[in-house]
């Protein structure tokens, strides 16, 4: 009898302890004290919670060794050549990303009258205008990286590799929208509507 009582009470005690443990644990993990970026701290000699990098630290990001890859420009200005290898995969990736991130405003053929513009957003210049056709590939990378006028920067949303893929695709898109039948390899010409061959 006594034994059963002890068992019951210890079971209840265990459950109570467990529920305290679970609830306390959840709250603490969610709401633990931590420094916010740039917060002051009396703990460090310079009163800043930001710690300086240890001397000799090297970023694993590619741009640490190749800044033009990250910025879209070198000492001669905006890059006119891609700093990555041009492949079909790169263009297909660029097409996919362009259609997701840029087409809502710039439209699928980059004419600047995408669905958001049709709903009242300011209209960007068509990428088929001579000024923008002549713009080097680094110009598009730079606009995405730094933003352009009323257009916000995409640096935090699109990784550098994808920004280059989109830039390469824009150049291909400009070419495709202005191409003549003679620009298409002979064996594919008959695929196009109105082709004479
Ligand atoms: C929400 C709408 C919107 C989206 C999405 C958008 N843009 Fe823009 N973009 C604009 C507007 C508006 C301008 C013109 C801004 C101005 O002149 O103040 C512009 C300007 C530009 C320019 C400069 C054109 C010039 O006249 O020199 C480039 C290049 C560009 N965008 C590229 C892109 C790329 C690449 C993407 C996708 C990663 C993108 N934009 C996504 C609205 C957008």
Tab-separated table of C-alpha atoms and ligand atoms in Angstrom:
chain	number	residue	atom	x	y	z
A	1	UNK	CA	0.000	0.000	0.000
A	2	UNK	CA	2.706	2.359	1.099
A	3	UNK	CA	4.800	1.329	-1.834
A	4	UNK	CA	2.017	2.154	-4.316
A	5	UNK	CA	1.621	5.598	-2.748
A	6	UNK	CA	5.321	6.372	-3.139
A	7	UNK	CA	5.232	5.230	-6.711
A	8	UNK	CA	2.226	7.435	-7.553
A	9	UNK	CA	3.639	10.545	-5.899
A	10	UNK	CA	7.038	10.135	-7.445
A	11	UNK	CA	5.420	9.734	-10.849
A	12	UNK	CA	3.439	12.941	-10.351
A	13	UNK	CA	6.568	14.691	-9.095
A	14	UNK	CA	8.462	13.531	-12.129
A	15	UNK	CA	5.755	14.809	-14.470
A	16	UNK	CA	5.697	18.208	-12.745
A	17	UNK	CA	9.481	18.453	-12.903
A	18	UNK	CA	9.448	17.431	-16.560
A	19	UNK	CA	6.806	19.997	-17.501
A	20	UNK	CA	8.805	22.739	-15.740
A	21	UNK	CA	11.901	21.600	-17.534
A	22	UNK	CA	10.247	21.580	-20.963
A	23	UNK	CA	8.536	24.973	-20.580
A	24	UNK	CA	11.581	26.661	-19.036
A	25	UNK	CA	13.825	25.160	-21.647
A	26	UNK	CA	11.607	26.371	-24.510
A	27	UNK	CA	11.378	29.934	-23.203
A	28	UNK	CA	15.095	30.247	-22.482
A	29	UNK	CA	16.243	28.978	-25.823
A	30	UNK	CA	13.854	31.297	-27.607
A	31	UNK	CA	14.580	34.360	-25.518
A	32	UNK	CA	18.186	34.089	-24.429
A	33	UNK	CA	20.341	37.164	-23.811
A	34	UNK	CA	22.571	37.948	-26.770
A	35	UNK	CA	24.330	40.904	-28.345
A	36	UNK	CA	22.718	42.614	-31.300
A	37	UNK	CA	24.934	43.841	-34.149
A	38	UNK	CA	26.818	47.060	-33.222
A	39	UNK	CA	25.542	46.963	-29.626
A	40	UNK	CA	27.713	48.539	-26.913
A	41	UNK	CA	29.258	46.171	-24.390
A	42	UNK	CA	31.139	47.003	-21.202
A	43	UNK	CA	32.657	43.525	-21.353
A	44	UNK	CA	35.279	44.407	-23.997
A	45	UNK	CA	37.985	47.076	-23.698
A	46	UNK	CA	36.720	49.061	-26.724
A	47	UNK	CA	33.129	48.917	-25.364
A	48	UNK	CA	31.843	47.304	-28.558
A	49	UNK	CA	30.213	43.905	-28.891
A	50	UNK	CA	31.579	43.689	-32.459
A	51	UNK	CA	34.808	41.721	-32.527
A	52	UNK	CA	37.566	42.496	-35.011
A	53	UNK	CA	38.732	39.763	-37.379
A	54	UNK	CA	41.838	37.917	-36.288
A	55	UNK	CA	44.869	39.158	-38.287
A	56	UNK	CA	45.367	37.080	-41.430
A	57	UNK	CA	41.726	35.959	-41.685
A	58	UNK	CA	40.881	35.142	-45.304
A	59	UNK	CA	37.301	35.148	-46.574
A	60	UNK	CA	36.173	31.919	-48.212
A	61	UNK	CA	34.002	33.975	-50.549
A	62	UNK	CA	35.381	34.007	-54.086
A	63	UNK	CA	35.521	37.812	-54.187
A	64	UNK	CA	38.261	37.874	-51.573
A	65	UNK	CA	40.674	36.900	-54.325
A	66	UNK	CA	38.813	38.366	-57.299
A	67	UNK	CA	37.061	41.627	-56.446
A	68	UNK	CA	35.796	42.220	-60.007
A	69	UNK	CA	33.703	39.069	-59.643
A	70	UNK	CA	31.962	40.658	-56.643
A	71	UNK	CA	31.725	44.256	-57.881
A	72	UNK	CA	31.317	43.869	-61.668
A	73	UNK	CA	34.191	46.263	-62.329
A	74	UNK	CA	37.964	46.390	-62.411
A	75	UNK	CA	40.519	49.192	-62.840
A	76	UNK	CA	39.316	49.769	-66.415
A	77	UNK	CA	35.675	50.210	-65.405
A	78	UNK	CA	32.690	47.918	-65.839
A	79	UNK	CA	33.487	44.399	-67.021
A	80	UNK	CA	32.622	43.782	-70.653
A	81	UNK	CA	33.486	40.074	-70.375
A	82	UNK	CA	31.866	37.578	-68.024
A	83	UNK	CA	34.177	36.578	-65.145
A	84	UNK	CA	32.544	33.111	-65.232
A	85	UNK	CA	32.460	30.519	-68.016
A	86	UNK	CA	29.588	31.000	-70.451
A	87	UNK	CA	27.657	27.739	-70.745
A	88	UNK	CA	24.156	26.753	-71.751
A	89	UNK	CA	23.507	25.867	-68.085
A	90	UNK	CA	24.531	29.384	-67.020
A	91	UNK	CA	22.090	30.941	-69.500
A	92	UNK	CA	19.267	28.615	-68.464
A	93	UNK	CA	19.916	29.420	-64.809
A	94	UNK	CA	19.977	33.134	-65.704
A	95	UNK	CA	16.708	32.795	-67.601
A	96	UNK	CA	15.044	31.089	-64.642
A	97	UNK	CA	16.308	33.721	-62.159
A	98	UNK	CA	15.474	36.629	-64.493
A	99	UNK	CA	11.928	35.359	-64.927
A	100	UNK	CA	11.541	35.114	-61.140
A	101	UNK	CA	13.259	38.314	-59.991
A	102	UNK	CA	13.224	40.772	-62.872
A	103	UNK	CA	10.383	39.925	-65.269
A	104	UNK	CA	7.628	41.125	-62.878
A	105	UNK	CA	8.789	44.675	-63.699
A	106	UNK	CA	11.132	44.393	-66.694
A	107	UNK	CA	8.913	41.810	-68.441
A	108	UNK	CA	10.040	38.507	-69.968
A	109	UNK	CA	11.543	40.198	-73.016
A	110	UNK	CA	13.029	43.071	-70.945
A	111	UNK	CA	10.781	45.702	-72.529
A	112	UNK	CA	10.110	47.245	-69.103
A	113	UNK	CA	6.337	46.750	-69.040
A	114	UNK	CA	5.973	43.764	-66.727
A	115	UNK	CA	2.841	42.960	-64.740
A	116	UNK	CA	3.807	45.188	-61.774
A	117	UNK	CA	4.362	48.141	-64.119
A	118	UNK	CA	0.961	47.452	-65.702
A	119	UNK	CA	-0.457	47.792	-62.154
A	120	UNK	CA	1.079	51.241	-61.709
A	121	UNK	CA	4.771	50.901	-60.752
A	122	UNK	CA	7.207	53.294	-62.513
A	123	UNK	CA	8.322	51.889	-65.876
A	124	UNK	CA	12.018	51.097	-66.330
A	125	UNK	CA	13.661	51.778	-69.682
A	126	UNK	CA	13.477	48.874	-72.133
A	127	UNK	CA	16.736	46.892	-72.232
A	128	UNK	CA	16.300	46.893	-76.010
A	129	UNK	CA	17.049	50.636	-76.198
A	130	UNK	CA	20.414	51.271	-77.934
A	131	UNK	CA	21.960	52.746	-74.749
A	132	UNK	CA	21.223	49.559	-72.816
A	133	UNK	CA	22.103	47.192	-75.658
A	134	UNK	CA	25.508	48.895	-75.734
A	135	UNK	CA	25.918	48.668	-71.935
A	136	UNK	CA	28.524	46.078	-70.907
A	137	UNK	CA	27.548	42.948	-69.009
A	138	UNK	CA	29.079	44.445	-65.839
A	139	UNK	CA	26.485	47.245	-66.022
A	140	UNK	CA	23.666	44.774	-65.354
A	141	UNK	CA	25.630	43.081	-62.603
A	142	UNK	CA	26.295	46.517	-61.036
A	143	UNK	CA	22.633	47.599	-61.184
A	144	UNK	CA	21.572	44.400	-59.400
A	145	UNK	CA	24.366	44.706	-56.842
A	146	UNK	CA	23.983	48.394	-55.983
A	147	UNK	CA	20.403	49.094	-57.002
A	148	UNK	CA	19.538	51.725	-59.605
A	149	UNK	CA	17.536	54.879	-58.855
A	150	UNK	CA	14.178	53.731	-57.514
A	151	UNK	CA	15.111	50.072	-57.952
A	152	UNK	CA	16.436	48.492	-54.763
A	153	UNK	CA	19.592	46.378	-54.593
A	154	UNK	CA	19.350	42.629	-55.117
A	155	UNK	CA	22.684	41.910	-53.412
A	156	UNK	CA	21.086	40.321	-50.357
A	157	UNK	CA	18.640	38.241	-52.383
A	158	UNK	CA	20.651	37.020	-55.375
A	159	UNK	CA	24.094	35.453	-54.927
A	160	UNK	CA	26.956	36.811	-57.108
A	161	UNK	CA	27.017	33.622	-59.260
A	162	UNK	CA	23.336	34.086	-60.061
A	163	UNK	CA	23.761	37.817	-60.684
A	164	UNK	CA	26.283	36.910	-63.395
A	165	UNK	CA	23.946	34.251	-64.793
A	166	UNK	CA	21.154	36.861	-65.029
A	167	UNK	CA	23.511	39.429	-66.605
A	168	UNK	CA	24.618	36.883	-69.219
A	169	UNK	CA	20.993	36.006	-69.929
A	170	UNK	CA	20.049	39.683	-70.375
A	171	UNK	CA	22.780	40.024	-73.017
A	172	UNK	CA	21.457	36.880	-74.780
A	173	UNK	CA	17.903	38.230	-74.499
A	174	UNK	CA	18.923	41.545	-76.086
A	175	UNK	CA	20.597	39.652	-78.904
A	176	UNK	CA	17.600	37.375	-79.437
A	177	UNK	CA	15.157	40.286	-79.627
A	178	UNK	CA	17.194	42.031	-82.335
A	179	UNK	CA	18.475	38.998	-84.229
A	180	UNK	CA	17.902	38.441	-87.942
A	181	UNK	CA	17.185	35.105	-89.558
A	182	UNK	CA	20.815	34.995	-90.740
A	183	UNK	CA	21.998	35.077	-87.108
A	184	UNK	CA	20.334	31.701	-86.515
A	185	UNK	CA	22.319	28.578	-87.499
A	186	UNK	CA	21.020	27.344	-90.881
A	187	UNK	CA	19.700	24.028	-89.539
A	188	UNK	CA	17.357	25.809	-87.101
A	189	UNK	CA	16.025	28.522	-89.399
A	190	UNK	CA	13.017	26.538	-90.593
A	191	UNK	CA	11.775	26.358	-86.958
A	192	UNK	CA	10.892	30.023	-87.069
A	193	UNK	CA	7.518	31.260	-88.176
A	194	UNK	CA	7.618	33.082	-91.468
A	195	UNK	CA	11.070	31.719	-92.295
A	196	UNK	CA	11.518	31.598	-96.063
A	197	UNK	CA	13.614	28.407	-96.070
B	1	LIG	C1	9.807	46.097	-58.591
B	1	LIG	C2	10.150	46.375	-59.966
B	1	LIG	C3	11.532	45.969	-60.445
B	1	LIG	C4	12.122	44.750	-60.372
B	1	LIG	C5	11.538	43.467	-59.806
B	1	LIG	C6	13.416	44.878	-61.001
B	1	LIG	N1	13.606	46.156	-61.441
B	1	LIG	FE1	15.204	46.873	-62.444
B	1	LIG	N2	14.363	48.715	-62.487
B	1	LIG	C7	13.113	49.036	-62.008
B	1	LIG	C8	12.862	50.446	-62.203
B	1	LIG	C9	11.578	51.191	-61.829
B	1	LIG	C10	14.013	50.976	-62.804
B	1	LIG	C11	14.297	52.440	-63.169
B	1	LIG	C12	14.691	53.137	-61.886
B	1	LIG	C13	14.944	54.610	-62.040
B	1	LIG	O1	15.233	55.053	-63.157
B	1	LIG	O2	14.902	55.294	-60.988
B	1	LIG	C14	14.950	49.864	-62.971
B	1	LIG	C15	16.193	49.971	-63.547
B	1	LIG	C16	17.029	48.907	-63.836
B	1	LIG	C17	18.275	49.004	-64.569
B	1	LIG	C18	18.894	50.280	-65.126
B	1	LIG	C19	18.309	50.604	-66.478
B	1	LIG	C20	18.798	51.924	-67.040
B	1	LIG	O3	17.936	52.729	-67.429
B	1	LIG	O4	20.011	52.145	-67.080
B	1	LIG	C21	18.780	47.741	-64.673
B	1	LIG	C22	20.060	47.332	-65.377
B	1	LIG	C23	17.863	46.856	-63.985
B	1	LIG	N3	16.811	47.593	-63.509
B	1	LIG	C24	18.027	45.503	-63.868
B	1	LIG	C25	17.181	44.679	-63.140
B	1	LIG	C26	17.416	43.266	-62.946
B	1	LIG	C27	18.565	42.502	-63.545
B	1	LIG	C28	16.400	42.803	-62.145
B	1	LIG	C29	16.222	41.410	-61.600
B	1	LIG	C30	17.286	40.936	-60.754
B	1	LIG	C31	15.518	43.930	-61.869
B	1	LIG	N4	16.028	45.039	-62.484
B	1	LIG	C32	14.348	43.844	-61.116
B	1	LIG	C33	12.209	48.171	-61.435
B	1	LIG	C34	12.460	46.843	-61.124
